Amino acid sequence: MPKLHVIVGAGQTGANAAVAMRGAGFDGRILLLGEEAHAPYERPPLSKSALTDDPEPAPGWFYPTEKFATLDIEVRLGTVATELDPGGHTLALSDGAVLAFDRLLLATGGRARKLPVPGGEHALLLRTLEDARRIRPKLVPGARVVCVGAGVIGLETASSAHQRGCRVTVLEAAPGVMGRAMTPDMARWMERLHTSRGVALHLGCGVSAIEPGRVIAADGRVFPADVVIAGVGMVRNTELARAAGLEVENGIVVDEFGRTGVSDIYAAGDVAAFWHPSLHRRLRLEAWKHAQNHGIAVGRAMAGVAEQYDDVPWYWTDQHGVTVQVAGLPHESAATILRGDDAATSFSAFHLDLNGRVVAATGVNAARDVRAALTMIQKGMAPDPAKLADPATKLQDLLKAG
Ligand SMILES: Cc1cc2nc3c(=O)[nH]c(=O)nc-3n(C[C@H](O)[C@H](O)[C@H](O)COP(=O)(O)OP(=O)(O)OC[C@H]3O[C@@H](n4cnc5c(N)ncnc54)[C@H](O)[C@@H]3O)c2cc1C
């Protein structure tokens, strides 16, 4: 009997793990199980081009359909894994089947958090292709759109709605946008970006109810709304793991190879809280590059090619025609060194800890600077702040010096 490796979750992480597992030489059966009806597709366009472009763009499939067949990867869509027995190495499915696996990967990601207020069910959510297709036709010129939550999804949706000619209001309960995903100074820059384009941004403004045609704020203010979209975070799909007795904290707990505490069971991507060997802490990330590379690393580890996964965190966001990239751990920042003019169309900011080490960087249309920053963060470099601030000093020279 050939060995069976089952991957639960046919998202970005699961798809990449399957392909990488085969590429690393695993010659048994690979079964990729997905609750959604679609082959693995890209989520980033859902809050961007899928809402703004005409005609509606085709989904961004990760792989052409024939790729999985070519690699002899079985893909079973519209199927939910319902019960995991780690000791017995079995997995029950929604179609009644029970699989006996040799190794299992949980790449179950997350789902959009519902707005926990009366009438919250009327707010549209954005995680899946269907969600984007529900929102898209509502973004008509002049529509009053209220986005609840000013994280990446809320702000990108606000930007897309604005691009469609909607009148956009963003309500955020916290005192600033982007939570811990950006340093406070760069978050303020994002706030100015939105308000300068005409988005009405209300910070410190919690929502207490959604009523027909309006949103009621906790302080009693009333915001008229034709469309309400909630971008209030992601709920991790950890139920299967938790019920099976796996350790779950902020996500499914795994080591630097994606292994849970139970032999032959792995987790990766948005759902996994993994040990980062060079940053010396447990992290859980919700980002495209992480889903890709963690999936690949853990897929390879399951095939017997175990390499520590230690990518520096990185994500990008597109808002109002600007591409912002963030590398590292922004919430560790003690000081920001601005490189260039933050009123210009392109500049970067390097964020240092108390020892002067680069711990994070933000690039506004400045991909090259962020690439250099990734190396500085990885190596724990502490470049001369004056040189870092001077655009005339090449970052490559600082890297060599470091
Ligand atoms: C709208 C949007 C925009 C984004 N934009 C950006 C961006 O600009 N930049 C960036 O860096 N990142 C972005 N991201 C983040 C990035 O897309 C995610 O980090 C990535 O999709 C995570 O992949 P994943 O496979 O780990 O999880 P998911 O994409 O959540 O996939 C998990 C899959 O598992 C399935 N599943 C769950 N439980 C079961 C079960 N029991 N049985 C079977 N199947 C199951 C789910 O249905 C889902 O299809 C964005 C995300 C969203 C939603």
Short mmCIF file of C-alpha atoms and ligand atoms in Angstrom, two decimals:
data_model
loop_
_atom_site.label_atom_id
_atom_site.label_comp_id
_atom_site.label_asym_id
_atom_site.label_seq_id
_atom_site.Cartn_x
_atom_site.Cartn_y
_atom_site.Cartn_z
CA MET A 1 0.00 0.00 0.00
CA PRO A 2 1.42 3.42 -0.88
CA LYS A 3 1.63 5.90 1.98
CA LEU A 4 -1.13 8.52 2.23
CA HIS A 5 -0.47 12.15 3.09
CA VAL A 6 -3.65 14.17 3.60
CA ILE A 7 -3.77 17.97 3.49
CA VAL A 8 -6.83 19.59 5.07
CA GLY A 9 -7.46 22.96 3.43
CA ALA A 10 -7.05 23.64 -0.29
CA GLY A 11 -5.98 27.25 0.12
CA GLN A 12 -2.62 28.80 -0.70
CA THR A 13 -0.78 26.92 2.05
CA GLY A 14 -2.30 23.52 1.30
CA ALA A 15 -1.78 23.80 -2.45
CA ASN A 16 1.84 24.81 -2.10
CA ALA A 17 2.50 22.10 0.45
CA ALA A 18 1.08 19.45 -1.87
CA VAL A 19 3.20 20.51 -4.82
CA ALA A 20 6.34 20.92 -2.70
CA MET A 21 5.82 17.51 -1.07
CA ARG A 22 5.76 15.85 -4.46
CA GLY A 23 8.73 17.96 -5.60
CA ALA A 24 10.70 16.80 -2.56
CA GLY A 25 10.32 13.20 -3.64
CA PHE A 26 7.32 11.84 -1.72
CA ASP A 27 6.00 9.10 -4.01
CA GLY A 28 2.90 7.99 -2.09
CA ARG A 29 -0.67 9.32 -2.38
CA ILE A 30 -1.29 13.00 -1.75
CA LEU A 31 -4.88 14.05 -1.06
CA LEU A 32 -5.74 17.75 -0.93
CA LEU A 33 -9.12 18.35 0.73
CA GLY A 34 -10.97 21.63 0.44
CA GLU A 35 -14.23 22.84 1.91
CA GLU A 36 -14.65 25.48 -0.79
CA ALA A 37 -15.93 24.52 -4.22
CA HIS A 38 -12.97 26.11 -5.99
CA ALA A 39 -9.47 24.98 -6.83
CA PRO A 40 -6.88 26.88 -4.77
CA TYR A 41 -7.03 30.60 -5.60
CA GLU A 42 -5.38 33.87 -4.58
CA ARG A 43 -7.17 35.91 -1.91
CA PRO A 44 -5.29 39.25 -2.21
CA PRO A 45 -7.16 40.34 -5.39
CA LEU A 46 -10.50 39.87 -3.58
CA SER A 47 -10.20 43.23 -1.82
CA LYS A 48 -8.50 44.89 -4.80
CA SER A 49 -8.97 44.12 -8.51
CA ALA A 50 -11.94 41.77 -7.93
CA LEU A 51 -13.82 44.81 -6.59
CA THR A 52 -12.45 47.51 -8.86
CA ASP A 53 -11.67 46.13 -12.31
CA ASP A 54 -14.02 45.93 -15.27
CA PRO A 55 -14.79 43.37 -16.44
CA GLU A 56 -14.55 41.29 -13.29
CA PRO A 57 -11.17 39.55 -13.45
CA ALA A 58 -10.97 35.76 -13.47
CA PRO A 59 -9.89 34.24 -10.15
CA GLY A 60 -6.15 33.92 -9.70
CA TRP A 61 -5.70 30.17 -9.65
CA PHE A 62 -2.44 29.12 -8.04
CA TYR A 63 -1.94 26.34 -10.54
CA PRO A 64 -3.50 25.36 -13.85
CA THR A 65 -6.06 22.57 -13.32
CA GLU A 66 -3.90 19.93 -15.00
CA LYS A 67 -0.95 20.60 -12.68
CA PHE A 68 -2.41 18.54 -9.83
CA ALA A 69 -3.23 15.64 -12.14
CA THR A 70 0.25 15.80 -13.67
CA LEU A 71 1.78 15.56 -10.21
CA ASP A 72 -0.68 12.82 -9.23
CA ILE A 73 -2.18 14.96 -6.46
CA GLU A 74 -5.83 14.07 -5.74
CA VAL A 75 -7.93 17.17 -5.12
CA ARG A 76 -11.27 16.70 -3.39
CA LEU A 77 -13.28 19.93 -3.23
CA GLY A 78 -16.50 20.70 -1.38
CA THR A 79 -15.44 18.26 1.33
CA VAL A 80 -14.99 19.07 5.00
CA ALA A 81 -12.73 17.16 7.38
CA THR A 82 -14.99 16.69 10.39
CA GLU A 83 -13.09 14.58 12.92
CA LEU A 84 -9.47 13.75 13.51
CA ASP A 85 -8.24 10.82 15.57
CA PRO A 86 -4.53 11.48 16.00
CA GLY A 87 -3.75 8.19 17.75
CA GLY A 88 -5.62 6.07 15.22
CA HIS A 89 -4.29 8.18 12.30
CA THR A 90 -7.79 8.54 10.86
CA LEU A 91 -9.73 11.47 9.50
CA ALA A 92 -13.50 11.51 9.00
CA LEU A 93 -14.99 13.51 6.15
CA SER A 94 -18.34 15.19 5.57
CA ASP A 95 -19.15 12.65 2.82
CA GLY A 96 -18.96 9.81 5.34
CA ALA A 97 -15.53 8.54 4.31
CA VAL A 98 -12.89 7.75 6.93
CA LEU A 99 -9.30 8.00 5.74
CA ALA A 100 -6.36 6.19 7.27
CA PHE A 101 -3.44 8.58 6.77
CA ASP A 102 0.27 8.29 7.37
CA ARG A 103 0.84 12.03 7.70
CA LEU A 104 -1.60 14.92 7.94
CA LEU A 105 -1.24 18.65 7.37
CA LEU A 106 -3.74 21.09 8.83
CA ALA A 107 -3.78 24.11 6.50
CA THR A 108 -7.24 25.22 7.51
CA GLY A 109 -6.60 28.98 7.57
CA GLY A 110 -9.44 31.08 8.87
CA ARG A 111 -12.80 32.65 8.21
CA ALA A 112 -13.94 36.25 8.46
CA ARG A 113 -15.02 37.31 11.93
CA LYS A 114 -18.65 38.38 12.16
CA LEU A 115 -19.50 41.73 13.66
CA PRO A 116 -20.67 40.86 17.20
CA VAL A 117 -23.39 43.50 17.54
CA PRO A 118 -27.17 43.50 17.04
CA GLY A 119 -27.80 43.48 13.30
CA GLY A 120 -24.18 42.45 12.69
CA GLU A 121 -25.40 39.75 10.32
CA HIS A 122 -26.28 42.52 7.83
CA ALA A 123 -22.62 43.50 7.45
CA LEU A 124 -20.92 41.91 4.45
CA LEU A 125 -17.71 39.97 5.13
CA LEU A 126 -14.70 39.41 2.88
CA ARG A 127 -12.66 36.23 2.86
CA THR A 128 -13.78 34.14 -0.11
CA LEU A 129 -14.44 34.53 -3.81
CA GLU A 130 -18.19 34.41 -3.11
CA ASP A 131 -17.83 37.18 -0.53
CA ALA A 132 -16.09 39.42 -3.11
CA ARG A 133 -18.77 38.61 -5.67
CA ARG A 134 -21.45 39.64 -3.17
CA ILE A 135 -19.75 42.97 -2.44
CA ARG A 136 -18.71 43.91 -5.98
CA PRO A 137 -22.15 44.80 -7.46
CA LYS A 138 -22.98 46.95 -4.43
CA LEU A 139 -20.05 49.31 -5.00
CA VAL A 140 -21.86 51.67 -7.36
CA PRO A 141 -21.08 55.37 -7.74
CA GLY A 142 -22.64 57.43 -4.98
CA ALA A 143 -23.38 54.46 -2.71
CA ARG A 144 -22.77 55.19 0.96
CA VAL A 145 -20.35 52.50 2.09
CA VAL A 146 -19.43 52.10 5.74
CA CYS A 147 -16.41 49.90 6.44
CA VAL A 148 -16.22 48.71 10.02
CA GLY A 149 -12.61 48.05 11.03
CA ALA A 150 -9.44 49.72 9.76
CA GLY A 151 -7.13 46.74 9.35
CA VAL A 152 -5.73 45.69 5.99
CA ILE A 153 -9.01 44.24 4.69
CA GLY A 154 -11.15 47.16 5.89
CA LEU A 155 -8.82 49.80 4.45
CA GLU A 156 -8.28 48.00 1.15
CA THR A 157 -12.04 47.62 0.76
CA ALA A 158 -12.49 51.30 1.60
CA SER A 159 -9.92 52.20 -1.03
CA SER A 160 -11.60 49.97 -3.64
CA ALA A 161 -15.06 51.38 -2.84
CA HIS A 162 -13.66 54.90 -3.15
CA GLN A 163 -12.18 53.97 -6.54
CA ARG A 164 -15.66 52.83 -7.64
CA GLY A 165 -17.05 56.26 -6.82
CA CYS A 166 -18.71 55.36 -3.51
CA ARG A 167 -18.91 57.71 -0.55
CA VAL A 168 -16.81 55.88 2.00
CA THR A 169 -16.74 56.03 5.79
CA VAL A 170 -14.41 53.91 7.92
CA LEU A 171 -15.21 53.30 11.59
CA GLU A 172 -12.47 51.95 13.83
CA ALA A 173 -12.83 51.30 17.55
CA ALA A 174 -9.08 51.61 18.24
CA PRO A 175 -7.31 54.99 18.35
CA GLY A 176 -5.36 54.20 15.16
CA VAL A 177 -5.54 52.15 11.97
CA MET A 178 -3.76 48.86 11.17
CA GLY A 179 -3.44 47.64 14.77
CA ARG A 180 -0.08 45.99 15.38
CA ALA A 181 0.57 45.52 11.66
CA MET A 182 2.29 48.88 11.37
CA THR A 183 4.22 51.24 13.58
CA PRO A 184 2.02 54.05 14.97
CA ASP A 185 3.84 56.69 12.90
CA MET A 186 3.31 54.80 9.65
CA ALA A 187 -0.27 54.06 10.65
CA ARG A 188 -0.81 57.81 10.93
CA TRP A 189 0.65 58.15 7.44
CA MET A 190 -1.97 55.64 6.22
CA GLU A 191 -4.68 57.64 7.95
CA ARG A 192 -3.57 60.78 6.09
CA LEU A 193 -3.54 58.84 2.82
CA HIS A 194 -7.19 57.89 3.29
CA THR A 195 -8.45 61.24 4.51
CA SER A 196 -6.56 63.09 1.76
CA ARG A 197 -8.50 61.02 -0.79
CA GLY A 198 -11.83 61.88 0.80
CA VAL A 199 -12.50 58.83 2.96
CA ALA A 200 -14.23 59.82 6.21
CA LEU A 201 -12.19 58.08 8.90
CA HIS A 202 -13.50 57.92 12.46
CA LEU A 203 -11.09 56.52 15.02
CA GLY A 204 -12.07 55.51 18.54
CA CYS A 205 -15.49 54.84 17.09
CA GLY A 206 -16.90 51.45 18.09
CA VAL A 207 -20.08 50.18 16.50
CA SER A 208 -23.02 49.16 18.67
CA ALA A 209 -25.62 48.13 16.07
CA ILE A 210 -26.42 47.83 12.40
CA GLU A 211 -29.92 48.88 11.44
CA PRO A 212 -31.52 49.08 8.01
CA GLY A 213 -29.77 51.91 6.17
CA ARG A 214 -27.53 52.95 9.05
CA VAL A 215 -24.77 52.10 11.47
CA ILE A 216 -25.09 53.14 15.10
CA ALA A 217 -21.85 53.99 16.87
CA ALA A 218 -21.25 53.25 20.55
CA ASP A 219 -21.27 56.99 21.29
CA GLY A 220 -24.71 57.35 19.66
CA ARG A 221 -23.59 58.80 16.34
CA VAL A 222 -25.52 57.54 13.34
CA PHE A 223 -23.85 56.84 9.98
CA PRO A 224 -26.18 56.40 6.99
CA ALA A 225 -25.16 53.34 4.98
CA ASP A 226 -26.31 51.66 1.78
CA VAL A 227 -23.64 49.00 2.28
CA VAL A 228 -21.87 47.89 5.45
CA ILE A 229 -18.69 45.84 5.18
CA ALA A 230 -17.03 44.44 8.29
CA GLY A 231 -13.27 43.89 8.27
CA VAL A 232 -12.87 42.97 11.91
CA GLY A 233 -10.35 40.16 11.67
CA MET A 234 -10.12 36.47 11.08
CA VAL A 235 -11.27 33.53 13.19
CA ARG A 236 -8.74 30.71 12.96
CA ASN A 237 -10.14 27.36 11.86
CA THR A 238 -8.71 25.44 14.80
CA GLU A 239 -11.80 23.44 15.82
CA LEU A 240 -10.64 20.17 14.24
CA ALA A 241 -7.24 20.44 15.94
CA ARG A 242 -8.67 21.45 19.30
CA ALA A 243 -11.22 18.63 19.34
CA ALA A 244 -8.40 16.20 18.54
CA GLY A 245 -6.45 17.40 21.58
CA LEU A 246 -3.70 19.21 19.69
CA GLU A 247 -2.16 22.22 21.40
CA VAL A 248 -3.87 25.41 20.26
CA GLU A 249 -2.99 28.86 21.54
CA ASN A 250 -3.14 31.78 19.16
CA GLY A 251 -3.17 29.09 16.45
CA ILE A 252 -2.20 25.43 16.14
CA VAL A 253 1.15 25.23 17.90
CA VAL A 254 4.01 23.85 15.76
CA ASP A 255 7.80 23.86 15.80
CA GLU A 256 10.16 25.29 13.16
CA PHE A 257 9.43 22.31 10.89
CA GLY A 258 5.64 22.64 11.16
CA ARG A 259 5.29 19.63 13.49
CA THR A 260 2.58 19.65 16.14
CA GLY A 261 3.23 17.84 19.42
CA VAL A 262 1.58 14.74 17.93
CA SER A 263 3.70 12.64 15.60
CA ASP A 264 2.83 12.77 11.89
CA ILE A 265 0.51 15.77 12.28
CA TYR A 266 1.62 19.14 10.95
CA ALA A 267 0.10 22.60 10.58
CA ALA A 268 1.05 25.57 8.39
CA GLY A 269 -0.08 28.94 7.07
CA ASP A 270 -2.57 31.36 8.63
CA VAL A 271 -3.74 28.78 11.18
CA ALA A 272 -0.32 27.84 12.56
CA ALA A 273 1.49 29.41 15.50
CA PHE A 274 5.05 28.43 14.58
CA TRP A 275 8.39 28.72 16.30
CA HIS A 276 10.63 31.19 14.50
CA PRO A 277 14.20 30.07 15.11
CA SER A 278 16.00 33.34 14.33
CA LEU A 279 13.45 35.72 15.87
CA HIS A 280 13.30 33.41 18.93
CA ARG A 281 9.55 33.53 19.41
CA ARG A 282 6.31 31.95 18.34
CA LEU A 283 4.56 33.80 15.51
CA ARG A 284 1.32 33.48 13.66
CA LEU A 285 1.08 35.41 10.42
CA GLU A 286 -1.72 36.17 8.00
CA ALA A 287 0.18 37.01 4.84
CA TRP A 288 0.57 35.79 1.27
CA LYS A 289 4.29 35.16 1.30
CA HIS A 290 4.09 33.29 4.56
CA ALA A 291 1.26 31.05 3.30
CA GLN A 292 3.36 30.28 0.24
CA ASN A 293 6.69 29.63 1.91
CA HIS A 294 5.45 28.00 5.08
CA GLY A 295 3.34 25.66 2.94
CA ILE A 296 6.39 24.78 0.85
CA ALA A 297 8.67 24.28 3.87
CA VAL A 298 6.21 22.09 5.76
CA GLY A 299 5.26 20.13 2.63
CA ARG A 300 8.95 19.35 2.14
CA ALA A 301 9.37 18.45 5.81
CA MET A 302 6.50 15.96 5.48
CA ALA A 303 8.34 14.41 2.54
CA GLY A 304 11.42 13.97 4.74
CA VAL A 305 13.34 17.10 3.68
CA ALA A 306 13.22 19.07 6.91
CA GLU A 307 14.67 22.58 6.84
CA GLN A 308 14.00 25.20 9.49
CA TYR A 309 11.49 27.78 8.33
CA ASP A 310 12.78 31.22 9.28
CA ASP A 311 11.46 33.70 6.70
CA VAL A 312 11.27 37.25 7.99
CA PRO A 313 7.60 38.34 8.12
CA TRP A 314 6.56 40.43 5.12
CA TYR A 315 3.31 41.62 3.63
CA TRP A 316 2.11 44.22 1.21
CA THR A 317 -1.08 46.18 0.85
CA ASP A 318 -2.41 48.28 -2.04
CA GLN A 319 -4.47 51.32 -1.11
CA HIS A 320 -5.36 54.37 -3.21
CA GLY A 321 -2.81 53.44 -5.86
CA VAL A 322 0.03 53.13 -3.36
CA THR A 323 1.83 49.88 -2.60
CA VAL A 324 2.96 49.66 0.99
CA GLN A 325 5.23 46.83 2.11
CA VAL A 326 5.97 46.00 5.72
CA ALA A 327 8.80 43.71 6.80
CA GLY A 328 9.68 42.40 10.25
CA LEU A 329 7.93 43.05 13.53
CA PRO A 330 6.62 46.65 13.58
CA HIS A 331 5.39 46.45 17.17
CA GLU A 332 9.00 45.93 18.35
CA SER A 333 10.00 49.34 17.04
CA ALA A 334 11.40 51.96 19.44
CA ALA A 335 12.43 54.55 16.82
CA THR A 336 11.79 55.23 13.16
CA ILE A 337 14.41 56.44 10.70
CA LEU A 338 12.78 58.04 7.70
CA ARG A 339 14.62 57.50 4.44
CA GLY A 340 13.39 60.05 1.92
CA ASP A 341 10.48 62.46 2.12
CA ASP A 342 7.22 61.04 3.43
CA ALA A 343 5.34 63.57 1.30
CA ALA A 344 6.90 62.03 -1.83
CA THR A 345 5.38 59.20 -3.86
CA SER A 346 8.15 56.87 -2.75
CA PHE A 347 10.02 56.63 0.55
CA SER A 348 10.83 54.12 3.25
CA ALA A 349 11.04 53.98 7.02
CA PHE A 350 13.39 51.76 9.01
CA HIS A 351 12.25 50.81 12.48
CA LEU A 352 14.90 50.21 15.15
CA ASP A 353 14.74 48.58 18.55
CA LEU A 354 16.32 50.03 21.68
CA ASN A 355 19.69 48.59 20.63
CA GLY A 356 19.54 50.27 17.24
CA ARG A 357 18.90 47.01 15.40
CA VAL A 358 16.56 47.07 12.42
CA VAL A 359 13.47 45.12 13.52
CA ALA A 360 11.04 46.26 10.84
CA ALA A 361 10.71 48.46 7.79
CA THR A 362 7.90 50.09 5.85
CA GLY A 363 8.25 50.90 2.18
CA VAL A 364 5.86 53.16 0.31
CA ASN A 365 6.38 52.31 -3.35
CA ALA A 366 9.90 51.33 -2.24
CA ALA A 367 10.30 47.60 -2.83
CA ARG A 368 14.08 47.74 -3.14
CA ASP A 369 14.50 49.34 0.29
CA VAL A 370 12.27 46.70 1.87
CA ARG A 371 14.33 43.94 0.25
CA ALA A 372 17.48 45.38 1.86
CA ALA A 373 15.62 45.71 5.16
CA LEU A 374 14.67 42.03 5.10
CA THR A 375 18.37 41.13 5.11
CA MET A 376 19.12 43.64 7.87
CA ILE A 377 16.34 42.20 10.01
CA GLN A 378 17.42 38.61 9.34
CA LYS A 379 21.00 39.44 10.34
CA GLY A 380 20.05 41.66 13.29
CA MET A 381 22.05 44.56 11.81
CA ALA A 382 22.35 47.96 13.50
CA PRO A 383 23.41 50.35 10.72
CA ASP A 384 24.46 53.95 11.35
CA PRO A 385 21.10 55.82 11.59
CA ALA A 386 22.46 58.92 9.82
CA LYS A 387 23.54 56.84 6.84
CA LEU A 388 20.28 54.92 6.85
CA ALA A 389 18.38 58.21 6.70
CA ASP A 390 20.45 59.52 3.80
CA PRO A 391 19.06 58.37 0.43
CA ALA A 392 22.47 59.15 -1.06
CA THR A 393 23.95 56.25 0.94
CA LYS A 394 23.34 53.01 -0.91
CA LEU A 395 21.65 50.37 1.23
CA GLN A 396 23.80 47.77 -0.50
CA ASP A 397 26.86 49.49 0.97
CA LEU A 398 25.32 49.37 4.44
CA LEU A 399 24.59 45.68 3.96
CA LYS A 400 28.20 45.02 2.95
CA ALA A 401 29.49 47.05 5.89
CA GLY A 402 27.21 45.14 8.26
C1 LIG B 1 -9.36 39.65 1.05
C2 LIG B 1 -7.94 39.28 1.39
C3 LIG B 1 -6.90 40.07 0.90
C4 LIG B 1 -5.58 39.75 1.22
N1 LIG B 1 -4.58 40.57 0.77
C5 LIG B 1 -3.30 40.31 1.12
C6 LIG B 1 -2.26 41.18 0.69
O1 LIG B 1 -2.48 42.18 0.00
N2 LIG B 1 -0.99 40.88 1.08
C7 LIG B 1 -0.69 39.80 1.84
O2 LIG B 1 0.49 39.58 2.17
N3 LIG B 1 -1.67 38.93 2.25
C8 LIG B 1 -2.96 39.17 1.91
N4 LIG B 1 -3.96 38.33 2.32
C9 LIG B 1 -3.61 37.15 3.18
C10 LIG B 1 -3.40 35.86 2.40
O3 LIG B 1 -4.30 35.75 1.35
C11 LIG B 1 -3.57 34.71 3.40
O4 LIG B 1 -2.52 34.81 4.32
C12 LIG B 1 -3.59 33.33 2.75
O5 LIG B 1 -4.69 33.20 1.90
C13 LIG B 1 -3.63 32.24 3.81
O6 LIG B 1 -3.67 30.99 3.19
P1 LIG B 1 -4.02 29.65 3.99
O7 LIG B 1 -4.05 28.59 2.93
O8 LIG B 1 -3.12 29.49 5.14
O9 LIG B 1 -5.48 29.86 4.58
P2 LIG B 1 -6.87 30.08 3.80
O10 LIG B 1 -6.66 30.95 2.63
O11 LIG B 1 -7.84 30.50 4.84
O12 LIG B 1 -7.26 28.63 3.27
C14 LIG B 1 -7.69 27.60 4.12
C15 LIG B 1 -8.67 26.74 3.38
O13 LIG B 1 -8.99 25.62 4.20
C16 LIG B 1 -10.37 25.33 4.09
N5 LIG B 1 -10.78 24.58 5.27
C17 LIG B 1 -10.85 25.00 6.55
N6 LIG B 1 -11.27 24.02 7.37
C18 LIG B 1 -11.46 22.92 6.59
C19 LIG B 1 -11.89 21.60 6.85
N7 LIG B 1 -12.18 21.18 8.10
N8 LIG B 1 -12.00 20.73 5.81
C20 LIG B 1 -11.69 21.13 4.55
N9 LIG B 1 -11.27 22.38 4.24
C21 LIG B 1 -11.15 23.27 5.26
C22 LIG B 1 -10.99 26.71 3.99
O14 LIG B 1 -12.29 26.65 3.43
C23 LIG B 1 -9.99 27.43 3.08
O15 LIG B 1 -10.32 27.27 1.73
C24 LIG B 1 -5.29 38.62 2.04
C25 LIG B 1 -6.35 37.83 2.52
C26 LIG B 1 -7.66 38.16 2.20
C27 LIG B 1 -8.79 37.33 2.76
#
